[in-house]
PDB file of C-alpha atoms in Angstrom:
ATOM      1  CA  MET A1237       0.005   0.004  -0.002  1.00 62.00           C
ATOM      2  CA  ALA A1238       1.226   3.388  -0.907  1.00 72.00           C
ATOM      3  CA  ALA A1239       1.019   6.130   1.731  1.00 80.00           C
ATOM      4  CA  GLU A1240      -1.349   8.960   0.825  1.00 85.00           C
ATOM      5  CA  PRO A1241       0.217  12.394   0.637  1.00 85.00           C
ATOM      6  CA  VAL A1242      -0.660  14.702   3.515  1.00 86.00           C
ATOM      7  CA  PRO A1243      -2.292  17.955   2.238  1.00 84.00           C
ATOM      8  CA  ARG A1244      -0.296  21.099   2.918  1.00 86.00           C
ATOM      9  CA  ARG A1245      -1.577  23.268   5.760  1.00 86.00           C
ATOM     10  CA  GLU A1246      -2.652  26.782   4.964  1.00 81.00           C
ATOM     11  CA  VAL A1247      -3.167  29.753   7.200  1.00 80.00           C
ATOM     12  CA  VAL A1248      -6.203  31.787   6.135  1.00 78.00           C
ATOM     13  CA  THR A1249      -6.148  35.469   7.066  1.00 77.00           C
ATOM     14  CA  ARG A1250      -8.683  36.943   4.628  1.00 74.00           C
ATOM     15  CA  ALA A1251     -11.289  35.796   2.164  1.00 75.00           C
ATOM     16  CA  PRO A1252      -9.928  33.839  -0.806  1.00 72.00           C
ATOM     17  CA  GLY A1253      -9.423  35.809  -3.928  1.00 73.00           C
ATOM     18  CA  THR A1254      -8.916  39.200  -2.228  1.00 73.00           C
ATOM     19  CA  THR A1255      -5.655  40.929  -2.661  1.00 70.00           C
ATOM     20  CA  ALA A1256      -6.187  43.957  -0.456  1.00 67.00           C
ATOM     21  CA  ALA A1257      -3.695  44.246   2.345  1.00 66.00           C
ATOM     22  CA  PRO A1258      -5.116  44.459   5.844  1.00 66.00           C
ATOM     23  CA  ARG A1259      -5.641  48.014   7.079  1.00 76.00           C
ATOM     24  CA  ALA A1260      -3.316  49.373   9.681  1.00 82.00           C
ATOM     25  CA  TYR A1261      -4.694  49.954  13.176  1.00 83.00           C
ATOM     26  CA  ARG A1262      -5.503  53.607  13.857  1.00 85.00           C
ATOM     27  CA  PRO A1263      -6.800  54.488  17.344  1.00 85.00           C
ATOM     28  CA  ALA A1264      -9.947  56.566  17.430  1.00 84.00           C
ATOM     29  CA  PRO A1265      -9.347  60.211  17.978  1.00 85.00           C
ATOM     30  CA  GLU A1266      -9.870  61.385  21.568  1.00 84.00           C
ATOM     31  CA  ARG A1267     -13.108  63.265  22.087  1.00 82.00           C
ATOM     32  CA  PRO A1268     -13.049  66.346  24.244  1.00 81.00           C
ATOM     33  CA  ASP A1269     -14.554  65.900  27.709  1.00 77.00           C
ATOM     34  CA  PRO A1270     -18.078  67.364  27.615  1.00 83.00           C
ATOM     35  CA  LEU A1271     -18.167  67.918  31.411  1.00 80.00           C
ATOM     36  CA  PRO A1272     -16.743  71.133  32.905  1.00 84.00           C
ATOM     37  CA  PRO A1273     -14.099  70.552  35.617  1.00 83.00           C
ATOM     38  CA  ALA A1274     -16.521  71.572  38.434  1.00 84.00           C
ATOM     39  CA  VAL A1275     -19.093  68.972  37.389  1.00 86.00           C
ATOM     40  CA  ARG A1276     -16.362  66.353  36.950  1.00 89.00           C
ATOM     41  CA  THR A1277     -15.300  67.046  40.531  1.00 91.00           C
ATOM     42  CA  GLU A1278     -18.826  66.632  41.747  1.00 92.00           C
ATOM     43  CA  VAL A1279     -19.230  63.402  39.854  1.00 92.00           C
ATOM     44  CA  ARG A1280     -16.082  62.050  41.531  1.00 94.00           C
ATOM     45  CA  ARG A1281     -17.383  63.211  44.911  1.00 95.00           C
ATOM     46  CA  LEU A1282     -20.695  61.447  44.277  1.00 95.00           C
ATOM     47  CA  ILE A1283     -18.971  58.227  43.266  1.00 96.00           C
ATOM     48  CA  ARG A1284     -16.819  58.301  46.391  1.00 97.00           C
ATOM     49  CA  ALA A1285     -19.838  58.945  48.646  1.00 97.00           C
ATOM     50  CA  GLN A1286     -21.759  56.053  47.113  1.00 96.00           C
ATOM     51  CA  LEU A1287     -18.790  53.804  47.446  1.00 97.00           C
ATOM     52  CA  ARG A1288     -18.360  54.731  51.096  1.00 97.00           C
ATOM     53  CA  ALA A1289     -22.021  54.035  51.775  1.00 97.00           C
ATOM     54  CA  GLY A1290     -21.832  50.668  49.989  1.00 96.00           C
ATOM     55  CA  LEU A1291     -18.657  49.623  51.770  1.00 97.00           C
ATOM     56  CA  ALA A1292     -20.155  50.720  55.121  1.00 97.00           C
ATOM     57  CA  VAL A1293     -23.243  48.552  54.594  1.00 96.00           C
ATOM     58  CA  GLY A1294     -21.304  45.653  53.216  1.00 95.00           C
ATOM     59  CA  GLY A1295     -18.730  45.778  55.968  1.00 96.00           C
ATOM     60  CA  THR A1296     -21.320  46.086  58.677  1.00 95.00           C
ATOM     61  CA  LEU A1297     -23.302  43.210  57.271  1.00 92.00           C
ATOM     62  CA  ALA A1298     -20.199  41.044  56.872  1.00 92.00           C
ATOM     63  CA  VAL A1299     -18.988  41.673  60.403  1.00 93.00           C
ATOM     64  CA  LEU A1300     -22.386  41.073  62.008  1.00 88.00           C
ATOM     65  CA  VAL A1301     -23.298  38.013  59.964  1.00 85.00           C
ATOM     66  CA  ALA A1302     -19.803  36.499  60.154  1.00 85.00           C
ATOM     67  CA  THR A1303     -19.619  36.837  63.915  1.00 85.00           C
ATOM     68  CA  LEU A1304     -23.099  35.357  64.568  1.00 81.00           C
ATOM     69  CA  PRO A1305     -21.917  31.699  64.256  1.00 74.00           C
ATOM     70  CA  LEU A1306     -18.945  32.448  66.530  1.00 77.00           C
ATOM     71  CA  LEU A1307     -21.213  34.121  69.024  1.00 76.00           C
ATOM     72  CA  LEU A1308     -23.698  31.295  68.921  1.00 73.00           C
ATOM     73  CA  ARG A1309     -20.892  28.791  69.319  1.00 70.00           C
ATOM     74  CA  THR A1310     -19.306  30.430  72.320  1.00 71.00           C
ATOM     75  CA  VAL A1311     -22.437  31.448  74.278  1.00 65.00           C
ATOM     76  CA  PRO A1312     -23.752  28.326  75.881  1.00 60.00           C
ATOM     77  CA  GLY A1313     -27.502  27.772  75.760  1.00 56.00           C
ATOM     78  CA  SER A1314     -28.673  27.746  79.360  1.00 47.00           C
ATOM     79  CA  GLY A1315     -25.415  26.213  80.630  1.00 52.00           C
ATOM     80  CA  LEU A1316     -25.975  22.848  78.918  1.00 49.00           C
ATOM     81  CA  GLY A1317     -23.369  23.184  76.198  1.00 56.00           C
ATOM     82  CA  PRO A1318     -23.470  24.704  72.701  1.00 61.00           C
ATOM     83  CA  VAL A1319     -26.613  26.294  71.364  1.00 63.00           C
ATOM     84  CA  PRO A1320     -29.033  23.788  69.727  1.00 71.00           C
ATOM     85  CA  PRO A1321     -28.697  23.595  65.901  1.00 73.00           C
ATOM     86  CA  LEU A1322     -32.334  24.572  65.399  1.00 78.00           C
ATOM     87  CA  LEU A1323     -31.745  27.868  67.188  1.00 74.00           C
ATOM     88  CA  VAL A1324     -28.661  28.531  65.113  1.00 73.00           C
ATOM     89  CA  TRP A1325     -30.620  27.951  61.874  1.00 78.00           C
ATOM     90  CA  ALA A1326     -33.422  30.167  63.139  1.00 79.00           C
ATOM     91  CA  VAL A1327     -31.053  32.990  63.948  1.00 77.00           C
ATOM     92  CA  LEU A1328     -29.010  32.672  60.752  1.00 78.00           C
ATOM     93  CA  GLY A1329     -31.915  31.889  58.438  1.00 81.00           C
ATOM     94  CA  ILE A1330     -34.689  34.078  59.811  1.00 85.00           C
ATOM     95  CA  ALA A1331     -33.549  36.665  62.332  1.00 81.00           C
ATOM     96  CA  VAL A1332     -30.918  38.113  60.016  1.00 85.00           C
ATOM     97  CA  TYR A1333     -33.440  39.345  57.468  1.00 89.00           C
ATOM     98  CA  PRO A1334     -34.665  42.293  59.577  1.00 90.00           C
ATOM     99  CA  LEU A1335     -31.026  43.385  59.747  1.00 89.00           C
ATOM    100  CA  PHE A1336     -30.885  43.169  55.942  1.00 91.00           C
ATOM    101  CA  LEU A1337     -33.932  45.354  55.695  1.00 94.00           C
ATOM    102  CA  VAL A1338     -32.625  47.964  58.145  1.00 94.00           C
ATOM    103  CA  LEU A1339     -29.276  48.184  56.363  1.00 95.00           C
ATOM    104  CA  ALA A1340     -30.933  48.320  52.932  1.00 96.00           C
ATOM    105  CA  GLY A1341     -33.222  51.094  54.029  1.00 97.00           C
ATOM    106  CA  TRP A1342     -30.294  53.060  55.443  1.00 97.00           C
ATOM    107  CA  TYR A1343     -28.361  52.566  52.221  1.00 97.00           C
ATOM    108  CA  VAL A1344     -31.204  53.730  49.998  1.00 97.00           C
ATOM    109  CA  ARG A1345     -31.787  56.831  52.124  1.00 97.00           C
ATOM    110  CA  ARG A1346     -28.046  57.579  52.069  1.00 97.00           C
ATOM    111  CA  ALA A1347     -27.784  57.068  48.299  1.00 96.00           C
ATOM    112  CA  GLU A1348     -30.728  59.365  47.667  1.00 97.00           C
ATOM    113  CA  ARG A1349     -29.268  61.963  49.933  1.00 96.00           C
ATOM    114  CA  ASN A1350     -25.898  61.770  48.070  1.00 95.00           C
ATOM    115  CA  GLU A1351     -27.715  62.176  44.755  1.00 95.00           C
ATOM    116  CA  ARG A1352     -29.718  65.167  46.052  1.00 95.00           C
ATOM    117  CA  GLU A1353     -26.486  66.833  47.250  1.00 94.00           C
ATOM    118  CA  TYR A1354     -24.897  66.114  43.873  1.00 93.00           C
ATOM    119  CA  THR A1355     -27.866  67.622  42.000  1.00 93.00           C
ATOM    120  CA  ARG A1356     -27.852  70.688  44.215  1.00 92.00           C
ATOM    121  CA  ALA A1357     -24.076  71.137  43.760  1.00 90.00           C
ATOM    122  CA  VAL A1358     -24.274  70.757  39.983  1.00 87.00           C
ATOM    123  CA  GLU A1359     -27.240  73.064  39.575  1.00 88.00           C
ATOM    124  CA  GLY A1360     -25.594  75.627  41.806  1.00 81.00           C
ATOM    125  CA  SER A1361     -22.342  75.724  39.809  1.00 65.00           C
TER     126      SER A1361
END
């Protein structure tokens, strides 16, 4: 038996039959910033304020929820040993949600206040 010849591999970079060379990359021209410097400063201030509020809520929630299992593990339930698992599930699965609602309400009020301050500052400048 004769070995069949292996076809030659080809690298395809454009449609067959075209002879046009690929275009060189040209970056898009930079557009001028439409915001005046005072507004740009206020936008940065708003972003920082919103970030601070989000980090405060997230950090508070993380600390409180992360320490709950440790607290429930170290505080003995009526002196008979660790807290019963059902109580742990009830605290972690049910009692945490009012905390979520309080923190979410605080965050929404804070975010709206930040946006009102931003609007007031931009309209005043």
